[in-house]
XYZ file of C-alpha atoms in Angstrom:
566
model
C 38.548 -13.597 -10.531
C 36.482 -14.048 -7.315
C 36.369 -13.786 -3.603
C 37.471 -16.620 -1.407
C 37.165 -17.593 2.740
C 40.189 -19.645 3.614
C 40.866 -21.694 6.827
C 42.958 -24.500 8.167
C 43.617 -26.488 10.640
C 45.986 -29.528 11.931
C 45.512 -32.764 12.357
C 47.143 -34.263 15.383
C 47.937 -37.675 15.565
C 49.903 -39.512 18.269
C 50.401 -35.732 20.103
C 52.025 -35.066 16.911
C 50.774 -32.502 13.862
C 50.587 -34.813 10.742
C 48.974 -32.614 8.352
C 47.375 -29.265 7.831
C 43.891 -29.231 5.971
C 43.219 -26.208 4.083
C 39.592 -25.353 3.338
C 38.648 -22.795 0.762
C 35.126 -21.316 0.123
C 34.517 -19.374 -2.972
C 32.400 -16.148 -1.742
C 31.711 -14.675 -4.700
C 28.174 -15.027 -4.946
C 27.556 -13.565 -1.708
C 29.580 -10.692 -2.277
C 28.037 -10.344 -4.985
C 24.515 -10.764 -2.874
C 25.709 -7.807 -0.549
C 26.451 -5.593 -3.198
C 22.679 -5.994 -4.994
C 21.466 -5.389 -1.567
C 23.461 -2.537 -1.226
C 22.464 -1.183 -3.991
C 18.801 -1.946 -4.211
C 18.566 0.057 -0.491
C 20.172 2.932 -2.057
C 17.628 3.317 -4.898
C 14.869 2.654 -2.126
C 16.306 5.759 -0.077
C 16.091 7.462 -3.328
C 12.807 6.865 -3.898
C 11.487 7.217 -0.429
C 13.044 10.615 -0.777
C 11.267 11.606 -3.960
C 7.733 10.454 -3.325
C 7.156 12.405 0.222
C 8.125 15.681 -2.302
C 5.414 14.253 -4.630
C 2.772 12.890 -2.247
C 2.533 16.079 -0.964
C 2.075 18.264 -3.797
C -1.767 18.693 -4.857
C -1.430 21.478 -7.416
C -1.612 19.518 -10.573
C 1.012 22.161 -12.802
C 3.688 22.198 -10.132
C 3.519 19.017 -9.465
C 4.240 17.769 -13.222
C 6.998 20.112 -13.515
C 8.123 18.317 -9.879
C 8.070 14.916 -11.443
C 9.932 15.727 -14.606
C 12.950 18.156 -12.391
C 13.023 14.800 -9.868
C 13.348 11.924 -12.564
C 16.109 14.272 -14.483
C 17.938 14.304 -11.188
C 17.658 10.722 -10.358
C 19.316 9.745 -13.735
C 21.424 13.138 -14.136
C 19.603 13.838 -17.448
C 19.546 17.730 -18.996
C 16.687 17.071 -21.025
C 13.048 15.451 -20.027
C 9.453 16.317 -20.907
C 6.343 14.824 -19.775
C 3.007 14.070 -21.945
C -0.383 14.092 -20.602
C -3.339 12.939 -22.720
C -6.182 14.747 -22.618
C -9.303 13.951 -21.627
C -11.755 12.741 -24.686
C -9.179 13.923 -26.968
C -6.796 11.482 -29.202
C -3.770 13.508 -28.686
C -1.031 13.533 -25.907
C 0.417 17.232 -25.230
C 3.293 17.757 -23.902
C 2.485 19.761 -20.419
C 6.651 19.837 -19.231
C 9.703 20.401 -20.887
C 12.988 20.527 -19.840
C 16.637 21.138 -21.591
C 15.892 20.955 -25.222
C 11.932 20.268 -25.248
C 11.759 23.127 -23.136
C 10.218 25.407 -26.275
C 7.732 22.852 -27.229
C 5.443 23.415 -24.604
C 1.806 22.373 -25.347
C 2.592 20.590 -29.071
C 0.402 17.449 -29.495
C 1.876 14.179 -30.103
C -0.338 11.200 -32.014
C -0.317 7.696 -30.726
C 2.227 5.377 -32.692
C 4.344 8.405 -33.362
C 8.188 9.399 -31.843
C 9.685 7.826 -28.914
C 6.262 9.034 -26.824
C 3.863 7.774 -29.279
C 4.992 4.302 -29.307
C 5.382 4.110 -25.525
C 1.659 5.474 -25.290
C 0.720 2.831 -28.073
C 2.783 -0.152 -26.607
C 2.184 0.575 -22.748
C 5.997 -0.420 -22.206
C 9.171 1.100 -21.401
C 11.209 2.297 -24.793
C 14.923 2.684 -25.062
C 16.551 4.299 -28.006
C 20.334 4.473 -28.029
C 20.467 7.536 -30.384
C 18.846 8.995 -33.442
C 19.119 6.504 -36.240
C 17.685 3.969 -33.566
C 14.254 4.817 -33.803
C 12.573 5.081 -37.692
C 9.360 5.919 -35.894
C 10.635 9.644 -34.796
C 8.985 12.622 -34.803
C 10.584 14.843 -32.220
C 10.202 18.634 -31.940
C 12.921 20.389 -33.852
C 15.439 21.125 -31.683
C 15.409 17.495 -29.767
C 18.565 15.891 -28.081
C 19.735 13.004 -30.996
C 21.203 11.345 -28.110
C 19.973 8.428 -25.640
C 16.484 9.074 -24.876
C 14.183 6.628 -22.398
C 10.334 6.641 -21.786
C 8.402 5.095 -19.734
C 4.235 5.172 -19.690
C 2.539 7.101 -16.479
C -0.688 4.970 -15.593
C -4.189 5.192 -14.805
C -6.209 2.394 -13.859
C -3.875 -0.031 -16.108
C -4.732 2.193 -19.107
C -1.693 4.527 -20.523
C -2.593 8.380 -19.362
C 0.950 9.814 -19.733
C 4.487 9.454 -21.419
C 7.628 10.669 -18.779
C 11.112 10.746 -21.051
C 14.599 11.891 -20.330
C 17.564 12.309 -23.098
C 21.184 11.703 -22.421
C 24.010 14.970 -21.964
C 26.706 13.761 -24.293
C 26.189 11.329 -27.509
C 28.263 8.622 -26.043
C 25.992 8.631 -22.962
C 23.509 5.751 -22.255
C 20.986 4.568 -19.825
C 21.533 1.688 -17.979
C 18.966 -1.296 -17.125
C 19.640 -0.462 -13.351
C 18.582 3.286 -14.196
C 15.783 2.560 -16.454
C 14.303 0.186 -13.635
C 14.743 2.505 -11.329
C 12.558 5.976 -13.980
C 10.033 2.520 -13.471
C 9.434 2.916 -10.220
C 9.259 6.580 -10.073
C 6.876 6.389 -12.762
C 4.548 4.330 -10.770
C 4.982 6.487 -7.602
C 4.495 9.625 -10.444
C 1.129 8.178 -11.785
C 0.099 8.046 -8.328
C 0.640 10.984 -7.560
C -1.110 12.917 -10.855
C -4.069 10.551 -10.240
C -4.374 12.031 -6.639
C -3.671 15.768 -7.794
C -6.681 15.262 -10.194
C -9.120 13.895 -7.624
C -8.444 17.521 -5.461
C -9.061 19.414 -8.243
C -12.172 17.288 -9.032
C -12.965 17.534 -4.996
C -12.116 21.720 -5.246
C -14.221 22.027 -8.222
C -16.958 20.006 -6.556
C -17.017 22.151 -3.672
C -16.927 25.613 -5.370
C -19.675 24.309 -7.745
C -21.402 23.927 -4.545
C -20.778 27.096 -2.848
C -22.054 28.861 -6.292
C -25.436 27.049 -6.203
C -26.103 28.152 -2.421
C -25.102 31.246 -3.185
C -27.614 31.464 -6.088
C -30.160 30.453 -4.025
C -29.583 33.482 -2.035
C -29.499 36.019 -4.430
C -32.449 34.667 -6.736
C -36.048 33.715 -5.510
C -37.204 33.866 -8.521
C -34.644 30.991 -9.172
C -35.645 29.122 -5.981
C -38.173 26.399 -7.055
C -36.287 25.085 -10.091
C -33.097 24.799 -7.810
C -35.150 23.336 -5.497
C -36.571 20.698 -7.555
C -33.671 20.055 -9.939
C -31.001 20.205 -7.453
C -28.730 17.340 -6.951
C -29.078 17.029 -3.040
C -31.998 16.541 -0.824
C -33.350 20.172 0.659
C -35.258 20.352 3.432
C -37.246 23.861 5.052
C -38.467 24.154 8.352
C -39.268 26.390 11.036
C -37.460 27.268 13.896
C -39.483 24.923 15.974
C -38.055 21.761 13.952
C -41.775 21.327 12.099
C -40.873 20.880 8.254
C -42.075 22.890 5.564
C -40.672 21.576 2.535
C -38.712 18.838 0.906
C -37.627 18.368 -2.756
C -38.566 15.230 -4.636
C -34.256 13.856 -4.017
C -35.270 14.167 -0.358
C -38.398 11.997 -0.492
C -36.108 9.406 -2.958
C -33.585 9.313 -0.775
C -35.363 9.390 2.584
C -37.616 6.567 1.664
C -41.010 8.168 2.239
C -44.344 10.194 0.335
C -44.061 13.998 0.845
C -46.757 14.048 2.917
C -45.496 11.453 5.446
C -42.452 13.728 5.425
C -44.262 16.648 6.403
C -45.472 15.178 9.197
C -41.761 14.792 10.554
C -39.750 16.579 12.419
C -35.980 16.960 11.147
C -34.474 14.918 14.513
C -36.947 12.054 13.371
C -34.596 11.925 10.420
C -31.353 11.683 12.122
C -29.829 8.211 13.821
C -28.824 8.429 17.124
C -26.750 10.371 18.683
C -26.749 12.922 16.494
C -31.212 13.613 16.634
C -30.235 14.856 20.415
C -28.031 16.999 19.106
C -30.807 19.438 16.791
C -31.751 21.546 19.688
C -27.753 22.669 19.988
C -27.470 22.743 16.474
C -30.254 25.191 16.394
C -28.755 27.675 18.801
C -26.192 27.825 16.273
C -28.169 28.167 13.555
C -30.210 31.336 15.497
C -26.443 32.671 16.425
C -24.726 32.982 13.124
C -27.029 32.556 10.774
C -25.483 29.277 9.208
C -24.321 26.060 10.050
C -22.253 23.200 8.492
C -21.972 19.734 10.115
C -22.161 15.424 9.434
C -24.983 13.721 10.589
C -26.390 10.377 9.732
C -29.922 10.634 7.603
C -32.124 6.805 8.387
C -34.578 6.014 5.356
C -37.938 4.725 6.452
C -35.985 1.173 6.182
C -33.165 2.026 8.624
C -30.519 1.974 6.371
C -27.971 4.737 7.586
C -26.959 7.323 5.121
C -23.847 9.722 5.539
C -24.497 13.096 4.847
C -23.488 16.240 5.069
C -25.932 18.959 6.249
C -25.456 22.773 5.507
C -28.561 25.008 7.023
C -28.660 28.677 7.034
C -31.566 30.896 7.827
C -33.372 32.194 5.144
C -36.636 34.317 4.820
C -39.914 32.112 3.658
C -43.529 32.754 3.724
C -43.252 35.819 5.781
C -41.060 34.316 8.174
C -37.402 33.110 9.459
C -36.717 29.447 8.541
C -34.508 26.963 8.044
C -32.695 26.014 4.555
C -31.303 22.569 4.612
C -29.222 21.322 2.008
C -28.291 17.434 2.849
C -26.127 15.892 0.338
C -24.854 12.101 0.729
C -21.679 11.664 0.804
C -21.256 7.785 0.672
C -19.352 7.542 -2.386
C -17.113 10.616 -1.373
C -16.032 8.369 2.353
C -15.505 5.505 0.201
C -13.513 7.287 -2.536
C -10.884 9.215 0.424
C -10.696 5.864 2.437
C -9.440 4.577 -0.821
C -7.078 7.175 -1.474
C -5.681 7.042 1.537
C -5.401 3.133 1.658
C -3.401 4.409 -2.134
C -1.309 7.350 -0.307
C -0.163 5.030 2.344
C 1.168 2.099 -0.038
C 2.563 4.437 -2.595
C 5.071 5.889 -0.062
C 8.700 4.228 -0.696
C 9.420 5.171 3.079
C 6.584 2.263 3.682
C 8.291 -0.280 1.283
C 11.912 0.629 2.677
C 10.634 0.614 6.223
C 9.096 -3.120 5.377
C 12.388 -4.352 3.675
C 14.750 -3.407 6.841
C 11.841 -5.174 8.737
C 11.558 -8.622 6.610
C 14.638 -8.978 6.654
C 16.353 -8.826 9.462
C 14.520 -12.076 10.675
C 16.710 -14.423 7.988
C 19.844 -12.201 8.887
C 19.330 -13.572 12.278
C 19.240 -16.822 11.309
C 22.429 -16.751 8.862
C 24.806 -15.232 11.484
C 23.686 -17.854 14.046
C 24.430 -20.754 11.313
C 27.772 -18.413 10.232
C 28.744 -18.764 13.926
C 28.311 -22.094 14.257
C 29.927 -23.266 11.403
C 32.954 -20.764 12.900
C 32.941 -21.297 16.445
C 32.002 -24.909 16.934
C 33.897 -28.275 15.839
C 30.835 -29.474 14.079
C 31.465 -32.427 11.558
C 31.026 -32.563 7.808
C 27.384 -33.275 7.758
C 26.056 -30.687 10.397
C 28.797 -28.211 8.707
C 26.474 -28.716 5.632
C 23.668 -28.277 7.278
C 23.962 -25.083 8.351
C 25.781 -24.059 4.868
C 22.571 -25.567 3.139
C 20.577 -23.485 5.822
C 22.380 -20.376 5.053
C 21.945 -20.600 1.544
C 18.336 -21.361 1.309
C 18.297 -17.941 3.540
C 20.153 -16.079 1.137
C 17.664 -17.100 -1.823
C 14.660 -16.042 0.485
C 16.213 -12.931 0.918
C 15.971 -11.826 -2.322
C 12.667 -13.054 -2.847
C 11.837 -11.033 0.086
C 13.447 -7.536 -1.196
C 11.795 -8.345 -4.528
C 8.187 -8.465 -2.907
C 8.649 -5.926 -0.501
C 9.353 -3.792 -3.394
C 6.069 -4.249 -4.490
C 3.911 -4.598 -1.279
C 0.320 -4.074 -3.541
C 1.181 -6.141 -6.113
C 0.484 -10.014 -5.669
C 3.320 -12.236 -4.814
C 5.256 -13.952 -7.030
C 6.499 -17.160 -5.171
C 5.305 -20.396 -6.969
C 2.439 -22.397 -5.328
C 2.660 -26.218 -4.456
C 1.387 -29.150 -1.741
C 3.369 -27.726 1.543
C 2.991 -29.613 4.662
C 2.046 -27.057 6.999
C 3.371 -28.944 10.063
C 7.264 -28.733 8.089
C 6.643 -25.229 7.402
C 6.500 -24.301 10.853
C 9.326 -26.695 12.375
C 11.575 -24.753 9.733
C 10.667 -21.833 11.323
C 11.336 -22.945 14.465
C 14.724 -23.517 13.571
C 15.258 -20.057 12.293
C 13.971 -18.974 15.399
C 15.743 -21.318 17.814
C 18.572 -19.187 19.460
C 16.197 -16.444 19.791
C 13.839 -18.514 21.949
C 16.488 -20.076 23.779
C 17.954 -16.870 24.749
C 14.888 -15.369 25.516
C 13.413 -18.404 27.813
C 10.705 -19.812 25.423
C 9.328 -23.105 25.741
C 7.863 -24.557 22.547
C 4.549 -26.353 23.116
C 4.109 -28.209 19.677
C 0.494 -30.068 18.770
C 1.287 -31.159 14.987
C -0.822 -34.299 14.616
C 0.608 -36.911 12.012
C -1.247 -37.285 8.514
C -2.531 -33.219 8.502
C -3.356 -32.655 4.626
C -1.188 -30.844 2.442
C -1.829 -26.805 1.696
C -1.641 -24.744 -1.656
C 0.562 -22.006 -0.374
C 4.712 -21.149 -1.335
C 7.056 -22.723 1.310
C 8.924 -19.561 1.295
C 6.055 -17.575 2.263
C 4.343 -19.151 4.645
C 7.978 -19.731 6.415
C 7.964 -16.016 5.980
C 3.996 -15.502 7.656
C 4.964 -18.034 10.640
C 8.176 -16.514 11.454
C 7.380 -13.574 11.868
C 4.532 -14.652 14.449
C 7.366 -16.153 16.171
C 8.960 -13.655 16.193
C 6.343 -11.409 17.445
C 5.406 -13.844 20.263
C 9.137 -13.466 21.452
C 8.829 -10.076 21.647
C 5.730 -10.063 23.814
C 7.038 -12.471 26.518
C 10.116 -10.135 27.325
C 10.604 -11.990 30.483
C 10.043 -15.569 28.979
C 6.813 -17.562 28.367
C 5.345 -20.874 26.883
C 4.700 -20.526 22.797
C 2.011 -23.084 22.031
C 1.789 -24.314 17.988
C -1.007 -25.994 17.276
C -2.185 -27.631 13.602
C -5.651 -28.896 12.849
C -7.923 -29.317 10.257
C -11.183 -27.258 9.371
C -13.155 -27.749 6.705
C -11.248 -27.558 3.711
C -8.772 -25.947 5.514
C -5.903 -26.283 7.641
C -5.558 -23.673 10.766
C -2.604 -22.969 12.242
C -2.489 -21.628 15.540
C 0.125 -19.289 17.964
C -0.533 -18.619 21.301
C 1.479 -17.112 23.872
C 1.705 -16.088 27.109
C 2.418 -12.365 26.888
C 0.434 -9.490 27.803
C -2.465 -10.252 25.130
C -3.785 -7.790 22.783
C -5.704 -4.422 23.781
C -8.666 -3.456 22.117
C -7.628 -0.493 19.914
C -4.656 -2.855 18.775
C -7.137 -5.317 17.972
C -8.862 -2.278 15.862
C -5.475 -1.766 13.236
C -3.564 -4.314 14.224
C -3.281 -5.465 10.114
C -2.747 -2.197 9.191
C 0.271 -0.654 7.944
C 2.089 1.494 9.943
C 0.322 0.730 13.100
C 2.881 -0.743 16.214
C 2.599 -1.466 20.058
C 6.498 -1.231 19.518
C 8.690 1.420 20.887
C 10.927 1.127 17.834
C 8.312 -1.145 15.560
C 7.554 -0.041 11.473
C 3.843 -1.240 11.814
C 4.684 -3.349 8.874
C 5.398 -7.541 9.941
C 1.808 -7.992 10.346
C 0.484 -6.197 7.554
C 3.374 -8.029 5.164
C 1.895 -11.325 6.723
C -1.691 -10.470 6.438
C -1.049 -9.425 2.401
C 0.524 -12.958 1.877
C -1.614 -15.126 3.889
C -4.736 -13.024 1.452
C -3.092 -13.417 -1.529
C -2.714 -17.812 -0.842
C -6.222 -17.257 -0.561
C -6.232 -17.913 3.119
C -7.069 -15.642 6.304
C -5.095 -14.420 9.572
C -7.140 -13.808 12.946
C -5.951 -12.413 16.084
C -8.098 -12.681 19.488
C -6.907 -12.929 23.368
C -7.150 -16.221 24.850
C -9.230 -16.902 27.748
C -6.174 -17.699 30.584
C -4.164 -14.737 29.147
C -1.893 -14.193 26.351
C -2.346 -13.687 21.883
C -3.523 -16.234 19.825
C -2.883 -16.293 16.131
C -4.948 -17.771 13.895
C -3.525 -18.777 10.273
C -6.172 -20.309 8.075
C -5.033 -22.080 4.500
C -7.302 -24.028 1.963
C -5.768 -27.500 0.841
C -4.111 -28.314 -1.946
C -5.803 -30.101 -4.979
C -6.437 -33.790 -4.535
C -6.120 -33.388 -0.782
C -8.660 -34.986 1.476
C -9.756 -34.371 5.039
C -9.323 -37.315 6.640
């Protein structure tokens, strides 16, 4: 069976209907199309759901025993556990239980062994339809002999964990849809238990540093083995900023002898602004004793260093002075940019946002062909046309939801010699009844001969769209769209400029970054999808304001193999 369009219509002859024609078109595949798509948003909404509640949890217990409750719901499963393996230890143990592994709380499992152990050993998803399935068991006592699925937990592409559900009733299964889906919650879980184990490594840090200040308090007789073995720079000096004493870390770090240090003042150490800043910080220091604050430490080379700075006053050599402890915290601003950059691409709320946004752009362009094709006596060729057109935008749809899916992970689109200069009349034509309705003129400078790129047509139709798209929106009142193509190197740049408003400096600033918009109702997403794809062809995308007004965009991509500048 199937799903078909039917329509007819006479033909007149002489004033006189001779004959009715009868077109059908078999609709299957797109129904079947919209029903994937339906589907596939559902899951997303799922997901998005799911990893806010485990994005947000940082205490490493509750949050496994999160994971394991979520997945069970997700796939209506009674019975799940979760392994962890343990650090320097060949053994996974089972932190979570639910249902019947719920009494089996903290029993090792060996690699290669059960359901678990071959998922840790293989680094794959495992099915097992039921208990005769799998020779390799070794299950606590007690186990569901029912459907059971597992899928690995990851940490930096190595196998850290093993998340498994079992079925309610024998004659229950999982289904590929389902186990996809335990996937992609098991990528948003690993996430999640990586980031739960850098606070505790951050909380530990911290108190491990609040119980070393507080020895040096308590213990003088401690002091100058802290002072020399410590792991940050310490600096003394007086209340009149003249130093006292520095550890051997500090003169390292800072670049100079000890006795060029001495010579120093602490606001000779400091970049600007913050060396105007000691005399304030020293009123604090004088009114409560302590003070904790950033500054930027220069070694005797100018190099800038980060660092954190936590004085207190403290009795020495008769007198008051001042106990600096400066620890550099380069690493640590790399590290939390990073796990940001990883917070903000693991939410599913990004990836849903993105797949509403990407692609709505070839929805446009299928209804326009749709109502052409309906609304217009076009002949048999342009009638094609536009069917051919709407079909090649239903395949790039679901390439689109397929890399959207996966925003971080490299594209999968096949690479070839694409004539850069086609690429972007095709996405004119996408494009066309948007700019006519919205009063763009096209200004087109594709010179004849340009070499060929390495890039996927798909793509790149995808990247210049949505540029087009995005100079539509800034001309609200109409404009001039200028496309020009040129060579550069062993390149080929592509350039849009319009006539809008241009860009303003803090735009400029994030204007690649995810979630970041100038639009009332914008994800933040078009640009960073574009950017992603142009990087991953091994190209580069530039934004800048033109001199007589207006954005220019700037899309740079190397030439195929064999190709010559010419």
């Amino acid at each position: 069976g199937g799903f078909y369009r039917c329509s007819a219509y006479p033909e007149i002859e002489d004033g006189a209907v001779k004959r009715i024609v009868q077109v059908v078109d078999d609709v299957t595949e797109r129904r079947r199309v919209d029903g994937d798509l339906r589907l596939q948003t559902e899951y997303l909404a799922v997901l998005h759901e799911t990893a806010l509640g485990l994005i947000a949890r940082r205490d490493l217990p509750s949050l496994l025993l999160t994971i394991v409750e979520r997945a069970a719901a997700l796939l209506g499963a009674p019975h799940g556990f979760l392994y962890l393996l343990e650090p320097g230890a060949g053994a996974m143990v089972l932190q979570v239980g639910l249902g019947a592994y719920a009494a089996h709380r903290g029993r090792q499992l060996c690699r290669g062994l059960g359901l678990a152990g071959r998922v840790w050993q293989t680094g794959r998803s495992l099915v097992v339809a039921g208990a005769g399935d799998d020779p390799a068991r070794e299950e606590p006592g007690g186990a569901p002999r029912r459907s059971r699925v597992a899928v690995p937990l990851l940490a930096e592409g190595q196998v850290a964990g093993v998340l498994g559900l079992a079925a309610e009733a024998e004659t229950d299964s999982f289904h590929f849809d389902e186990i996809a889906l335990l996937s992609r919650f098991a990528e948003l879980a690993s996430i999640a238990v990586d980031n739960a184990r850098l606070y505790e490594a951050v909380q530990r840090e911290l108190a491990e540093r609040r119980l070393a200040e507080e020895s040096l308090r308590r213990s003088e007789g401690r002091y100058r083995t802290l002072f020399e073995s410590a792991g940050d720079a310490i600096l003394i000096y007086d209340l009149n900023g003249r130093l006292l004493a520095a550890n051997l870390l500090a003169c390292d770090r800072l670049g100079y002898e000890l006795e060029e240090l001495l010579q120093m003042a602490p606001a000779d150490l400091e970049a600007p602004p913050y060396a105007g800043w000691f005399q304030e910080r020293m009123e604090e220091l004088r009114l409560h004793g302590h003070h904790f604050f950033e500054t930027v430490h220069l070694r005797s080379n100018g190099t800038p260093i980060p660092t954190e700075l936590s004085s207190r006053l403290i009795e020495y050599e008769g007198g008051l002075a001042v106990l600096a402890i400066a620890r550099d915290v380069t690493e640590r601003r790399q590290m939390e940019q990073r796990l940001l950059h990883t917070e903000r691409l693991a939410a599913m709320g990004q990836l849903a946002a993105a797949l509403a946004h990407e692609i709505n752009n070839p929805l446009q362009s299928i209804g326009s062909s749709i109502e052409l094709v309906l609304d217009y006596p076009l002949g048999n060729a342009e009638r094609q046309e536009y069917l051919e057109a709407v079909r090649q935008e239903v395949r790039r749809l679901m390439d689109v939801t397929g890399r959207v899916l996966d925003f971080a992970r490299p594209p999968r689109a096949e690479r070839q010699p694409v004539s850069a200069a086609d690429v972007v009349r095709y996405a004119l034509a996408l494009a066309d009844k948007q700019l006519e309705q919205s009063h763009i003129d096209i200004h087109l400078d594709l010179p004849e001969g340009l070499p060929l790129i390495h890039a996927s047509h798909g793509e790149l139709a995808q990247v210049y769209l949505n540029l087009i798209i995005n100079a539509i929106e800034a001309m609200p009142r109409g404009g001039q769209l200028c496309i020009a193509a040129r060579t550069a190197g062993n390149a080929v740049d592509v350039e849009f400029a319009d006539t809008g408003a241009g860009l303003s400096p803090a735009a400029q600033e994030t204007l690649f970054q995810p979630f970041h918009t100038t639009k009332e109702y914008g994800t933040g997403l078009g640009l960073a999808v574009s950017y992603n794809i142009v990087q991953q062809l091994g190209g580069s995308i530039a934004a800048a304001n033109a001199l007589n007004g207006g954005a220019v965009f700037t899309v740079s991509l190397p030439l195929a193999p064999g190709q010559e500048v010419h």
